[in-house]
Tab-separated table of C-alpha atoms in Angstrom:
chain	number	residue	atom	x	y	z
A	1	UNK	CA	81.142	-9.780	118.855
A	2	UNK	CA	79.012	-12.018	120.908
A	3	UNK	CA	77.787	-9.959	123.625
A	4	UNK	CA	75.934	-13.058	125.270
A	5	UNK	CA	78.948	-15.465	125.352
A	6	UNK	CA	80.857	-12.224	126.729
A	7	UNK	CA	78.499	-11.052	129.508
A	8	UNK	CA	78.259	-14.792	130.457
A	9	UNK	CA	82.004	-14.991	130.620
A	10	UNK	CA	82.207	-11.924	133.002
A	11	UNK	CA	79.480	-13.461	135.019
A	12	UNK	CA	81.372	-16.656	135.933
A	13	UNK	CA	84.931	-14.881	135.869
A	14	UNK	CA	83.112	-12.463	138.791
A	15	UNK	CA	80.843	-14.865	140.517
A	16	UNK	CA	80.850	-14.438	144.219
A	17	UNK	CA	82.134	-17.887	144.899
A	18	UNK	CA	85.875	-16.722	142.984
A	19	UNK	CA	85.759	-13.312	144.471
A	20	UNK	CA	86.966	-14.412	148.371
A	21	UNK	CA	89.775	-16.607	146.121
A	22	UNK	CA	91.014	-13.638	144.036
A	23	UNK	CA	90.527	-11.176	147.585
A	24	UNK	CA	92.638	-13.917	149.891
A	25	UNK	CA	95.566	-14.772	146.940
A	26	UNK	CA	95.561	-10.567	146.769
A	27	UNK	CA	96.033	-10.177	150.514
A	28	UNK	CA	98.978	-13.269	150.419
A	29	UNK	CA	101.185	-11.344	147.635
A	30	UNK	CA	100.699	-7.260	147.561
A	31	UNK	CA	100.548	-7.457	151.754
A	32	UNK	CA	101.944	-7.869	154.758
A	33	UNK	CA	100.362	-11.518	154.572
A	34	UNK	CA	103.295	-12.269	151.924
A	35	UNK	CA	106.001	-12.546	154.949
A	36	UNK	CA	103.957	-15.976	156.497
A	37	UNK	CA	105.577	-19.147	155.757
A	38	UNK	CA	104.451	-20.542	152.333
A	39	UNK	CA	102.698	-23.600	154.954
A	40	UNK	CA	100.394	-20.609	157.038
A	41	UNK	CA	99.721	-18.833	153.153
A	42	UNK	CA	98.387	-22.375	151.910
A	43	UNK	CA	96.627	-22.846	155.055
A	44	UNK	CA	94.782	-19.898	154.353
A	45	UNK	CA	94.207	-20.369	150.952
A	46	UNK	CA	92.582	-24.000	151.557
A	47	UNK	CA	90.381	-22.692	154.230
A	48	UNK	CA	89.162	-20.426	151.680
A	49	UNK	CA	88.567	-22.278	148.818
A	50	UNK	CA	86.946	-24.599	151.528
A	51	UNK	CA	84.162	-22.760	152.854
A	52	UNK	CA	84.204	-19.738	149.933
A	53	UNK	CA	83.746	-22.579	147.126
A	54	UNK	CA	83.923	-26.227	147.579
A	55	UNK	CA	81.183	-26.692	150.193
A	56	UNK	CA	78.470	-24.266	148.535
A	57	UNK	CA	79.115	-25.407	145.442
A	58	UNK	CA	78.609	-29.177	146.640
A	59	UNK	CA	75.577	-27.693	148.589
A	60	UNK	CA	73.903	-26.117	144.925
A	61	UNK	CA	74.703	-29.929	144.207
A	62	UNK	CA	72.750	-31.681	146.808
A	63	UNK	CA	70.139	-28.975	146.613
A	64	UNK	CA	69.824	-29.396	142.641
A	65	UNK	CA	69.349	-33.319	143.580
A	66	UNK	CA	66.488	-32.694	145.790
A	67	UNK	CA	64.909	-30.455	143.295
A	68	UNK	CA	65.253	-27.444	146.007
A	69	UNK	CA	66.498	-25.549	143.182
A	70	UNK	CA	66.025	-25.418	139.512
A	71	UNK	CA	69.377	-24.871	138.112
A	72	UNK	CA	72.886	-23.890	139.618
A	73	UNK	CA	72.235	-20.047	138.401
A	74	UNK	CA	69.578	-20.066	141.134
A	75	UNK	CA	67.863	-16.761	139.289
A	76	UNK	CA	64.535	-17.464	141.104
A	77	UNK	CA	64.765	-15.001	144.194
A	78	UNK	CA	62.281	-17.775	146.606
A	79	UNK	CA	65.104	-20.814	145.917
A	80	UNK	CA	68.461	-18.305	146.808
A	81	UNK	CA	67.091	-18.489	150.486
A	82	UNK	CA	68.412	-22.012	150.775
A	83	UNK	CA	71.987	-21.378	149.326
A	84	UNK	CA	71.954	-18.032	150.927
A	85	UNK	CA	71.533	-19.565	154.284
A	86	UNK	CA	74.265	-21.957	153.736
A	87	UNK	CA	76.686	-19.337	151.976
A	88	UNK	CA	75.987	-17.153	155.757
A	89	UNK	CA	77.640	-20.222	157.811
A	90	UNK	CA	80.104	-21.500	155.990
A	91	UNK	CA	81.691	-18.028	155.767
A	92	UNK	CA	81.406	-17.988	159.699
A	93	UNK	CA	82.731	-20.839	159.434
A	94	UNK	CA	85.917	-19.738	157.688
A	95	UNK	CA	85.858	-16.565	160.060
A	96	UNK	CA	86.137	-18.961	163.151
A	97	UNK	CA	88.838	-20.925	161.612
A	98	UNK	CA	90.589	-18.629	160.412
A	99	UNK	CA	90.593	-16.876	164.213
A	100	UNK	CA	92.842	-19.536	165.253
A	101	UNK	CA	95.910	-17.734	163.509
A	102	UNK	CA	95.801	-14.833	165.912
A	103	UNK	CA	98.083	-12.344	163.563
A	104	UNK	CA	94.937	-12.329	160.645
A	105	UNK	CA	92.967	-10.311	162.766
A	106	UNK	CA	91.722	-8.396	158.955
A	107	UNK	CA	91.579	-11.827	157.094
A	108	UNK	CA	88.745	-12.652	159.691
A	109	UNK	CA	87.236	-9.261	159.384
A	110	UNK	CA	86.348	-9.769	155.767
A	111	UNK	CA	84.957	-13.163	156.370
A	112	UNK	CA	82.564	-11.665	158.751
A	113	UNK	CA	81.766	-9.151	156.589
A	114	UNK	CA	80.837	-11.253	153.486
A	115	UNK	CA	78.826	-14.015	155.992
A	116	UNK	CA	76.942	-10.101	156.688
A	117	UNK	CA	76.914	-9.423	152.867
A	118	UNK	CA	75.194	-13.003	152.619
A	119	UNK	CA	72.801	-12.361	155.614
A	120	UNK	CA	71.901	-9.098	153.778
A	121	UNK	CA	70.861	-10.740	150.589
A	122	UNK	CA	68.759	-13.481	152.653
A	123	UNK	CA	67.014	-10.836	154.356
A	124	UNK	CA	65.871	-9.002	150.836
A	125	UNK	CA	65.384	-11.887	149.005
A	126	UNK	CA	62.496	-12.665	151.125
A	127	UNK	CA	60.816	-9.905	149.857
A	128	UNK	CA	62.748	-8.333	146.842
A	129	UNK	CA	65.596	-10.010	144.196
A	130	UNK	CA	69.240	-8.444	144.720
A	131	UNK	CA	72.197	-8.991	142.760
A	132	UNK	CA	74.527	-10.813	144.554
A	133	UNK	CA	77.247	-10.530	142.195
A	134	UNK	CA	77.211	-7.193	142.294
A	135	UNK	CA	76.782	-7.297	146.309
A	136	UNK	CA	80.011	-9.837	146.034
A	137	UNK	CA	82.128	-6.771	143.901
A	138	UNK	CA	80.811	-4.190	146.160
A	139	UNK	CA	82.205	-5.682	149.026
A	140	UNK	CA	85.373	-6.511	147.569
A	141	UNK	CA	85.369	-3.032	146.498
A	142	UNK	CA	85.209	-2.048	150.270
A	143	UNK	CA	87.393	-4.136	151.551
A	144	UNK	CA	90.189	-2.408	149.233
A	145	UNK	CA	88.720	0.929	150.160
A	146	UNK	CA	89.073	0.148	153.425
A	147	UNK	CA	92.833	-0.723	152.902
A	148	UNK	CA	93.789	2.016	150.695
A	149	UNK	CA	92.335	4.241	153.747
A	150	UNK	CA	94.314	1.816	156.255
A	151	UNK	CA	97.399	1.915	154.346
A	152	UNK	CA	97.888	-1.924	154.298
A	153	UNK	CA	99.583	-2.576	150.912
A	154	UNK	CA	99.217	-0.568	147.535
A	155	UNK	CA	96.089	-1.352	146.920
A	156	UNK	CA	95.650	1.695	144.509
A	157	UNK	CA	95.649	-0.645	141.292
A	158	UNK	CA	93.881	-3.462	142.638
A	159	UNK	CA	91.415	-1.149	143.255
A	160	UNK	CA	90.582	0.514	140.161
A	161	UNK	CA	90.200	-3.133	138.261
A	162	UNK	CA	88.101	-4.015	140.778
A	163	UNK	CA	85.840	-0.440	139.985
A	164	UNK	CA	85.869	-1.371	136.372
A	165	UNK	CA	85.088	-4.625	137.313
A	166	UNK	CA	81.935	-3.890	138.699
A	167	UNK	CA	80.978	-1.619	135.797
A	168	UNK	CA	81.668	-4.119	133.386
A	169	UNK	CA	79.660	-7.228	135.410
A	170	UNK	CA	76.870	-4.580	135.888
A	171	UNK	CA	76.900	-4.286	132.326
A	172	UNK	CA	77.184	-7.856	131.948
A	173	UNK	CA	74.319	-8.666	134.170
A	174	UNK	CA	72.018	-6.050	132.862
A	175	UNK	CA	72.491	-7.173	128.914
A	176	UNK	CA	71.682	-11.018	130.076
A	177	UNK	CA	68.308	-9.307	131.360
A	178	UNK	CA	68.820	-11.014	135.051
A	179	UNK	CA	68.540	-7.594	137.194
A	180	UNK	CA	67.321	-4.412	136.466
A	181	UNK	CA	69.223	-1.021	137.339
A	182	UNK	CA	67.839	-0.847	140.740
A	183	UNK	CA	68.604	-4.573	142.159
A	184	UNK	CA	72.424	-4.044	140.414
A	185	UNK	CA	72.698	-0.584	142.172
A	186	UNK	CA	71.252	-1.934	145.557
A	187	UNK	CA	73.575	-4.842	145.479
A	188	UNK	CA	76.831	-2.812	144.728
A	189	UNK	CA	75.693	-0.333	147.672
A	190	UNK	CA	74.319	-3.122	150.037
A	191	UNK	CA	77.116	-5.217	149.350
A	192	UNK	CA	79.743	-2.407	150.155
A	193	UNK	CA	78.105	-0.391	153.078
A	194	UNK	CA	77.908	-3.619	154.884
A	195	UNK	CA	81.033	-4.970	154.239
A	196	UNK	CA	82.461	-1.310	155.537
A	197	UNK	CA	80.724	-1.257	158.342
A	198	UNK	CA	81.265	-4.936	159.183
A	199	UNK	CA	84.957	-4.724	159.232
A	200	UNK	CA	85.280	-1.409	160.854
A	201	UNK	CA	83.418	-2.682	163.575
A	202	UNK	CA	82.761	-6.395	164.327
């Protein structure tokens, strides 16, 4: 088996720009969300894939052009700051969008809590590298912790994939040589404690 071809698989499949997609199409159909009219669930869904993907990925794109960045991996921790900094606003963005519907009061919540996840990693990388896919799975992680403990859904499945997700893209990142153990662990535990504590209380 090609492990390379593999890890790199699981590192795009579990890149932090898909996890708010696979989170916000989880929340429309195991949840309460899955009531809304199919026009509020799209809604949602675009406003996502707006500000979670299309604009940072056109962002890497402008920021490749200028030669801000090297490639679209952005491994070197000194050229994240840029993208980092956008990722932080566009995902207030989506949080102050998505405010408008007053009823997704916990879709908002975990918007604010990954523009905080973002904010985190822009605050090490200015000293240290961090994984931010593994910051992006421990925050999904936390927000299905959080409602597992909140009872919103069944989120008992969802949950354990997501667990053995993040083993298998720490795996994954560690056998492509990009992290070591301790900036794969910090991300996972960065990446959930802050997302916890950002949508218990903000």
């Amino acid at each position: 088996m090609n492990y390379t071809k593999l890890s790199n698989g699981i590192s795009w499949v579990l890149h932090p720009f898909v996890l708010p997609v696979y989170m916000i199409v989880l929340l429309l159909t195991a949840t309460t969300f899955a009531l809304y009219p199919a026009n509020v669930k799209f809604y949602l869904l675009w406003v996502v894939v707006l500000y979670a993907v299309i604009i940072p990925v056109l962002a890497l794109g402008v920021l490749r052009s200028l030669g801000r960045i090297s490639d679209f991996r952005v491994d070197d921790r000194r050229e994240r700051l840029l993208p980092l900094l956008v990722g932080t606003v566009c995902y207030v963005l989506c949080a102050v969008t998505i405010s408008k519907i007053p009823s997704v009061v916990f879709l908002r919540k975990f918007m604010v809590a990954a523009a905080c996840c973002e904010a985190m990693c822009f605050a090490v990388s200015l000293r240290w590298k961090i994984s931010l896919h593994l910051t992006g799975m421990g925050a999904a992680v936390a927000l299905l912790v959080v409602m597992n403990v909140a009872g919103v859904g069944h989120m008992l499945l969802p949950l354990t994939i997501a667990l053995l997700g993040a083993g298998a893209l720490a795996s994954a990142r560690l056998y492509l040589g990009c992290h070591n153990g301790r900036q794969v662990l910090a991300g996972f535990g960065g990446g959930f404690v802050v997302a916890t504590l950002a949508m218990l209380f903000l």
